[in-house]
Coordinates of C-alpha atoms in Angstrom, one line a residue:
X1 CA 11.1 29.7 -94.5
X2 CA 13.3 27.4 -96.7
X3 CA 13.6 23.6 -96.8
X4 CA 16.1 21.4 -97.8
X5 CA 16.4 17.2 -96.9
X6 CA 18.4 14.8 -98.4
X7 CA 20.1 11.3 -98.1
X8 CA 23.4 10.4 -96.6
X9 CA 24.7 6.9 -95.7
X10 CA 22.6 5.4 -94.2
X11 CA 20.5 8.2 -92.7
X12 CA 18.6 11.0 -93.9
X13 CA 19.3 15.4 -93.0
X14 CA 16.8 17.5 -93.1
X15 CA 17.7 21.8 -92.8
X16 CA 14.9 24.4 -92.0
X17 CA 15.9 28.1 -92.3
X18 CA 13.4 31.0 -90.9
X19 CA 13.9 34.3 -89.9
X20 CA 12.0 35.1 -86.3
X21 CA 9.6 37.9 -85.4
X22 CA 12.6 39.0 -83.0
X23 CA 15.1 39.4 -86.0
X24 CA 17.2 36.8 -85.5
X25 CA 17.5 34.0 -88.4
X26 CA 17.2 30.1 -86.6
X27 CA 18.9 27.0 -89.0
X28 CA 17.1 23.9 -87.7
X29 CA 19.5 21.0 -89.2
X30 CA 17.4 17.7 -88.3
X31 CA 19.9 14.0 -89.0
X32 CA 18.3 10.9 -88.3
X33 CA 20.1 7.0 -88.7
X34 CA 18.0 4.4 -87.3
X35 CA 16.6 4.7 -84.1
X36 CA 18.6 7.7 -83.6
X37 CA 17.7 11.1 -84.0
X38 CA 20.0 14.4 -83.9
X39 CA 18.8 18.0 -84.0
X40 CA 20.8 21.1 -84.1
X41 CA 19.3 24.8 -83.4
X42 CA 21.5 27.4 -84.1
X43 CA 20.0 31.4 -84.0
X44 CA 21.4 34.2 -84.5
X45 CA 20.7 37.8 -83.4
X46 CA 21.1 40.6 -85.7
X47 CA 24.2 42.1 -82.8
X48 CA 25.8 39.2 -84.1
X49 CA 25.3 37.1 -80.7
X50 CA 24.6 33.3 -81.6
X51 CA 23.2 30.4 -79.4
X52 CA 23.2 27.0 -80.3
X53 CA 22.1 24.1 -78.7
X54 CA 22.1 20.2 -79.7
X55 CA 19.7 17.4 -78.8
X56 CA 20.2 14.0 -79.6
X57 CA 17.1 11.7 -78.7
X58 CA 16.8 7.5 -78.8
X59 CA 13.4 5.3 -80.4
X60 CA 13.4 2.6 -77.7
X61 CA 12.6 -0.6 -80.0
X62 CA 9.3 -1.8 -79.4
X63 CA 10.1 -5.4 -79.8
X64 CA 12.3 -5.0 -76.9
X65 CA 10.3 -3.7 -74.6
X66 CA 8.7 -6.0 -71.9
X67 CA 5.3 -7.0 -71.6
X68 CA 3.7 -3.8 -69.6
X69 CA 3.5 -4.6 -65.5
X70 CA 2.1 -2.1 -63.0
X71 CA 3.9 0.7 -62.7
X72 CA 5.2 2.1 -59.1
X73 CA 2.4 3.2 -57.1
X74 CA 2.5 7.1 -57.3
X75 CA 2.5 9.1 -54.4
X76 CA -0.6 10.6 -53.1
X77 CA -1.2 13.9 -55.0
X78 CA -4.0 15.5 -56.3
X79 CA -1.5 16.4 -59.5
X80 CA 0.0 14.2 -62.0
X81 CA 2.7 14.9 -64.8
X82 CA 4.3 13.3 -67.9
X83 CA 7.1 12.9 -70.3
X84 CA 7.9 12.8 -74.2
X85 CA 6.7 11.2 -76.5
X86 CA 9.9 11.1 -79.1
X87 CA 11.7 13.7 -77.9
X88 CA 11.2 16.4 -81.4
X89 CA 7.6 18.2 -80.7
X90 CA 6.2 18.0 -77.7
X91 CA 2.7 18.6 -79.5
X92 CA 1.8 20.8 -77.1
X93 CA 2.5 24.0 -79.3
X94 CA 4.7 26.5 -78.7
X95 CA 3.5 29.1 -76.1
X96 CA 6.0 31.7 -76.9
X97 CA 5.5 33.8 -80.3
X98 CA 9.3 34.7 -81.1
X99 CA 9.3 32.3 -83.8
X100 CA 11.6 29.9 -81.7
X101 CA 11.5 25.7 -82.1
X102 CA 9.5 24.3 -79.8
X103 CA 11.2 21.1 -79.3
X104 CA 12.6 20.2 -75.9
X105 CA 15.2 18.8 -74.4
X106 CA 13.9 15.5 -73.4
X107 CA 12.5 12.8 -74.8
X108 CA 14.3 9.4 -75.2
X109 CA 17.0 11.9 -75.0
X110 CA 18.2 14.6 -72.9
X111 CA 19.2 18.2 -72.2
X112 CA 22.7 19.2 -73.8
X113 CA 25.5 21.6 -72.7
X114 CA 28.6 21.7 -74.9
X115 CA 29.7 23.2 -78.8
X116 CA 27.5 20.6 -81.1
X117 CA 29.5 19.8 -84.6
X118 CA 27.8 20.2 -87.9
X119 CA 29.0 17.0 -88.8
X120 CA 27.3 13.9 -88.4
X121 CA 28.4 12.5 -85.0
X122 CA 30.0 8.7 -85.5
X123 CA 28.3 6.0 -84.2
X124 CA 29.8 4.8 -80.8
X125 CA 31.6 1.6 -80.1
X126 CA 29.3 -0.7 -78.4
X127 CA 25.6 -0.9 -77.4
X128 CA 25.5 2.7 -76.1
X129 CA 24.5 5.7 -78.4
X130 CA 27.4 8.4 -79.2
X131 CA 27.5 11.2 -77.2
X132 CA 25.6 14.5 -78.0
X133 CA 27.1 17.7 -78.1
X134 CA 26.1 20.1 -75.1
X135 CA 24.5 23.5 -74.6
X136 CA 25.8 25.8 -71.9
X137 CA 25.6 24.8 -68.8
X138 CA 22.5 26.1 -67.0
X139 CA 23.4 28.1 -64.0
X140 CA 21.3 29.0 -61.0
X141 CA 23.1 31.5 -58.4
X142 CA 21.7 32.2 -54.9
X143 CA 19.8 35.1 -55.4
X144 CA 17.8 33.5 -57.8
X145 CA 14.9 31.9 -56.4
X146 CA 11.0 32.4 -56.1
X147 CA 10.1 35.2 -53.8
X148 CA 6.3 33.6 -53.0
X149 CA 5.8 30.6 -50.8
X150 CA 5.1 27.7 -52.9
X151 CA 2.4 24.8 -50.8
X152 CA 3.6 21.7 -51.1
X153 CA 1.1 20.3 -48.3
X154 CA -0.6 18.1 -50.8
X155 CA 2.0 15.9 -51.3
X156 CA 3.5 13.1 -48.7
X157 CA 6.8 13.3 -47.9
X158 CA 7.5 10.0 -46.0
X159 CA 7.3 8.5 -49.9
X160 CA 9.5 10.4 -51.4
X161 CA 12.2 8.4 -49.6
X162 CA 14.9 9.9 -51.9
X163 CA 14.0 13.5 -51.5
X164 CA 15.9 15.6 -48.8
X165 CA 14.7 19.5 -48.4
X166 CA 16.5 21.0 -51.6
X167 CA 15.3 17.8 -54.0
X168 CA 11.7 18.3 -52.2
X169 CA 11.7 22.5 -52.8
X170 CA 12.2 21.8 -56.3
X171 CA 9.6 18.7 -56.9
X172 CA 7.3 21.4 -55.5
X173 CA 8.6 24.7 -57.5
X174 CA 8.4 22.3 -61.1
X175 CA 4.8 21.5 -60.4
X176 CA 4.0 24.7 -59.5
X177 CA 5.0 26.1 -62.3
X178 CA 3.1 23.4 -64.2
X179 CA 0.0 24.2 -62.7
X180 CA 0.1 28.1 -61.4
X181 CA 2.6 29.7 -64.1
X182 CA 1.2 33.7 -63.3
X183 CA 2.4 33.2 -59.4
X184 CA 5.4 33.6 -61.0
X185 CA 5.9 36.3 -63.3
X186 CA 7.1 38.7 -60.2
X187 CA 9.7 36.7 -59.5
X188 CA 10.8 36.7 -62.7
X189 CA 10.4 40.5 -63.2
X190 CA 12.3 41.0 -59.8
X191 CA 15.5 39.6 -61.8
X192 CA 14.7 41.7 -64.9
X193 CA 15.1 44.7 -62.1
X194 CA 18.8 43.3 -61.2
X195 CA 20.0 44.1 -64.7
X196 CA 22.7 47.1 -65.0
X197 CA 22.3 46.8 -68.4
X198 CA 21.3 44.5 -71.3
X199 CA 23.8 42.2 -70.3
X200 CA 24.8 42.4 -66.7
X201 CA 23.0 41.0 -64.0
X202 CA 23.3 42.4 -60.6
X203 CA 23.1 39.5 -57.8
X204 CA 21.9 39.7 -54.7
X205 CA 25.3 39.4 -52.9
X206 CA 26.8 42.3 -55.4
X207 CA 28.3 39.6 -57.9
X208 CA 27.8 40.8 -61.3
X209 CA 26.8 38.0 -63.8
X210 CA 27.1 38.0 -67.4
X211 CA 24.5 36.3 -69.1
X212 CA 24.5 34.5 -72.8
X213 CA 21.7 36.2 -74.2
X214 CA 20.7 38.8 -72.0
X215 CA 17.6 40.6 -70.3
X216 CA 15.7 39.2 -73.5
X217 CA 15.6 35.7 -72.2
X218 CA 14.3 36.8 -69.1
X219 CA 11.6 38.6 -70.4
X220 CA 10.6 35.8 -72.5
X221 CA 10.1 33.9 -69.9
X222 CA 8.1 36.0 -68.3
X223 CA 6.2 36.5 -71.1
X224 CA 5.6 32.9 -71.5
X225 CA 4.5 32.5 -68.0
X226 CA 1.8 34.9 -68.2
X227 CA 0.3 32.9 -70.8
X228 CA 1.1 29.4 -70.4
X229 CA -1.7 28.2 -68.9
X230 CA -1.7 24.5 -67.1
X231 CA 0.0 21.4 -67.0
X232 CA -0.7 18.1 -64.7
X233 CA 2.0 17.9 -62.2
X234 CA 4.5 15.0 -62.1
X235 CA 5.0 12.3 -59.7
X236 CA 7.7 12.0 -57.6
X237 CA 10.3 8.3 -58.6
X238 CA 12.4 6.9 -55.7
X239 CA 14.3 5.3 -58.5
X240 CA 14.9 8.3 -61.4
X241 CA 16.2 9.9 -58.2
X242 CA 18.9 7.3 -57.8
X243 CA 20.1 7.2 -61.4
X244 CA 20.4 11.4 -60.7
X245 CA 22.3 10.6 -57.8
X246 CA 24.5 8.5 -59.8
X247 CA 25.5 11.5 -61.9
X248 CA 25.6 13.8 -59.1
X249 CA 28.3 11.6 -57.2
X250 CA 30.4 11.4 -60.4
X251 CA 30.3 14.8 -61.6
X252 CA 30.2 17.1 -58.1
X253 CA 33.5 15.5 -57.4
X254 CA 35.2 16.2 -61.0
X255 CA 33.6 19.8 -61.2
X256 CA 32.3 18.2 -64.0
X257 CA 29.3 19.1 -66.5
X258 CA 27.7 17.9 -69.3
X259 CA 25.0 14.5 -69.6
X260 CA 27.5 11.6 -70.0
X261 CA 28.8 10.3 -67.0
X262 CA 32.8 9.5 -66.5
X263 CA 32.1 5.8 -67.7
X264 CA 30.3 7.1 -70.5
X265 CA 26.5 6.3 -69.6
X266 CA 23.7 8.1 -70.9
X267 CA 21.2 9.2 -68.7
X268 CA 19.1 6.2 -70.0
X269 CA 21.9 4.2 -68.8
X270 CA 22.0 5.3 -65.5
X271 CA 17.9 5.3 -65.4
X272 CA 18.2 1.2 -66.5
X273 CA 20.3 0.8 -63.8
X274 CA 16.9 0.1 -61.3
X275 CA 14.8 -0.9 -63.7
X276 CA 13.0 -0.3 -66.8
X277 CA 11.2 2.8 -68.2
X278 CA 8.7 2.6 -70.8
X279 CA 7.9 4.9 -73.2
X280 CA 10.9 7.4 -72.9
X281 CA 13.4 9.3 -70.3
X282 CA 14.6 12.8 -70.1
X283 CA 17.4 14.4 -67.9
X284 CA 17.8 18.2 -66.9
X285 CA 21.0 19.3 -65.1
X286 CA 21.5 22.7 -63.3
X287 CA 24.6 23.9 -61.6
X288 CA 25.2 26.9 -58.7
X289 CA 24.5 27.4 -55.7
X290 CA 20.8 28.5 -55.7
X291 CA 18.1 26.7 -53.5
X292 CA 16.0 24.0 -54.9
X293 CA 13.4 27.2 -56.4
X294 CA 16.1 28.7 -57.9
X295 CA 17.7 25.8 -60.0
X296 CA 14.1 25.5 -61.7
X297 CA 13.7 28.9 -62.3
X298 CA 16.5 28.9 -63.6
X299 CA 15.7 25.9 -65.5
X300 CA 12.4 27.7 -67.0
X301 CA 14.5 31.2 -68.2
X302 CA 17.3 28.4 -70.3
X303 CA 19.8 31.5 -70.5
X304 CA 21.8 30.7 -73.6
X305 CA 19.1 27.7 -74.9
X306 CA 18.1 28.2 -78.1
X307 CA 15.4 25.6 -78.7
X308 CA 14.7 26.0 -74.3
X309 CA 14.8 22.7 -74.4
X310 CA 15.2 22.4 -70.5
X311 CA 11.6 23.9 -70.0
X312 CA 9.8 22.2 -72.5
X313 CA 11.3 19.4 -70.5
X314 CA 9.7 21.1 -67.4
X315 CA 6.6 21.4 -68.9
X316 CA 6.0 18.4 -71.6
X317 CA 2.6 16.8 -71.0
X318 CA 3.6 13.7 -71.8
X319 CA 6.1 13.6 -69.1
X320 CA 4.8 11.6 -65.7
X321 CA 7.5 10.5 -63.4
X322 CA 10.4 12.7 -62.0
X323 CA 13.4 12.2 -59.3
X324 CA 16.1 14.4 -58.6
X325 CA 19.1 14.7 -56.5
X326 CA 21.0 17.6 -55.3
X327 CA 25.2 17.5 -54.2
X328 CA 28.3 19.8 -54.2
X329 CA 29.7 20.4 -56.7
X330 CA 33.4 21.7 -57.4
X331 CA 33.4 24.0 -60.4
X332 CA 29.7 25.7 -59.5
X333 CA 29.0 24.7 -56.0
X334 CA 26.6 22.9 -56.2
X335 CA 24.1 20.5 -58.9
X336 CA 20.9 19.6 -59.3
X337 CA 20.4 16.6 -61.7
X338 CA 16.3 15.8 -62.7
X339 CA 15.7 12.9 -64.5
X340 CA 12.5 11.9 -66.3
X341 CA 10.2 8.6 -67.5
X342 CA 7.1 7.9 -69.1
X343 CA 7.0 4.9 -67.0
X344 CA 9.1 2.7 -64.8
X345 CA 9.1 -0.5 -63.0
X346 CA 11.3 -0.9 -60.7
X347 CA 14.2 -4.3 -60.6
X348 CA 14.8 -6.2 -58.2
X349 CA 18.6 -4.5 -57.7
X350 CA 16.7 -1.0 -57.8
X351 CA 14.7 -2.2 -54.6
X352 CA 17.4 -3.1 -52.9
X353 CA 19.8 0.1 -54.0
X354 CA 16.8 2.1 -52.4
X355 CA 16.5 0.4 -49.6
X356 CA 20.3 0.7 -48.8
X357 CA 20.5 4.5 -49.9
X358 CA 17.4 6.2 -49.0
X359 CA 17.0 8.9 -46.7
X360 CA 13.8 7.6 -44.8

């Protein structure tokens, strides 16, 4: 493994360089400026085939944060989860043993889906934080979901007031896979039995899809999930909902992807839109038109993810609160957006936006 850091204006870069137990060499180039912290994970397989994938993550300032006040009562559930600390390690270890960076795709930041530059991204006009680049988008067809019934009878329905069926199945699916990660390995093994080839996945309907990385990623995961072991579930957040429905409503529309919204808010934008989160906030988007199952299995195999930042988001321990929202969407068909807080107390405005907009 080889190091190198040094100083730029303003900011420090940092560059890691390793070669993994698969073959494939990973450069880890790490820039931080203030409060503001960039990473970029770039592997490549000895076929040649590269992924790369970008995370930018945000220190909320501790002399801005308000005097702690009760969070929102959680709902009843013998389960809990949590967020990220800072967004780089998730100091949980990494449960894979490819050699990959276990640093996830949360955090006071969030999951990413476009080209990243190796340049030092400007700062933005403004208050708001520049934009970071974006992985692939993560994309969930509708074969792909869990082939086991999944019990969500332990949690209460009538307060998740922002959940409807597709948002509930895959509150339930993410804990599940916190908490029972063997249950499932077969479903993950019944897509490795859809490929015609390394690269070619056979569908359900006959659709052939071509993946980024291949059958590898898919056995990963399922390697991972046999030995994962357990993480508390998360709690579901009327409010984190509506700041995913916020992105939903701007970006099914568009056909849109990506974690910056057509007015250019962050996720942590849209999450301060209802109140304030403590600690720090996370986003995971999916696109397709797979059932709420699906999108986080889906989630968990991070096709084309280098660092899989999208399920160490699933699975940080930090991690506590979660809402999502499902929509149409035109390019895929449809979207799943997740966001993610430590904490999060709830304005006055976010009352009455969830009173106006829930479902129950």
């Amino acid at each position: 493994m080889a190091r190198r850091a040094r100083n730029t204006g303003g900011g420090t870069v940092k560059e890691t360089r390793s070669r993994c137990s698969d073959g494939s060499e990973k450069r880890v180039v790490e820039r931080a400026r203030g409060s503001r912290r960039t990473v970029t994970t770039t592997q490549t397989w000895p076929n040649g085939n590269t992924s790369t994938s970008t995370r930018t993550t945000w220190r909320q300032r501790r002399e801005q944060r308000p005097d702690p006040r009760p969070e929102p009562r959680p709902i009843v559930s013998d389960n809990d989860a949590s967020e990220v600390d800072d967004g780089m390690d998730d100091g949980m270890g990494d449960p894979r043993d490819d050699g990959m960076d276990s640093g996830m795709d949360a955090g006071t930041g969030s999951g990413s889906d476009e080209s990243p530059s190796d340049s030092e991204p400007a700062d933005a006009a403004g208050p708001g934080p520049a934009a970071p680049a974006d992985d692939p988008p993560v994309v969930a067809e509708a074969g792909v979901h869990p082939q086991h019934p999944v019990d969500g009878s332990q949690y209460d329905r009538s307060r998740m007031r922002m959940a409807g069926q597709v948002e509930y199945d895959a509150f339930v699916t993410q804990n599940e896979i916190r908490g029972n990660p063997t249950s499932f390995v077969d479903d993950v093994e019944a897509e490795i039995a859809k490929f015609r080839n390394s690269r070619q996945l056979v569908q359900d309907n006959g659709v052939i899809l071509n993946t980024n990385e291949g059958i590898g990623a898919w056995r990963e995961a399922a390697r991972v999930l046999a030995g994962q072991g357990s993480f508390a579930p998360l709690e579901w957040n009327d409010y984190l909902a509506l700041a995913a429905e916020d992105h939903c409503d701007d970006q099914g529309p568009r056909g849109a992807t990506g974690h910056y919204g057509s007015d250019r808010s962050s996720p942590f934008d849209r999450i301060s839109r209802y109140g304030t989160w403590g600690g720090s906030a996370a986003e995971n988007l999916a696109y397709g038109g797979s059932d709420g199952g699906g999108f986080m299995l889906q989630l968990y195999i991070d096709d084309g993810v280098a660092d899989r930042g999208h399920r160490h988001a699933m699975l940080n321990p930090a991690l506590k609160l979660v809402g999502m929202h499902h929509c149409q969407h035109r390019g895929y068909g449809g979207m799943l957006a997740v966001a993610y807080a430590v904490s999060f107390t709830p304005s006055a405005h976010g009352e009455r936006q969830l009173d106006a907009r829930a479902l129950n």
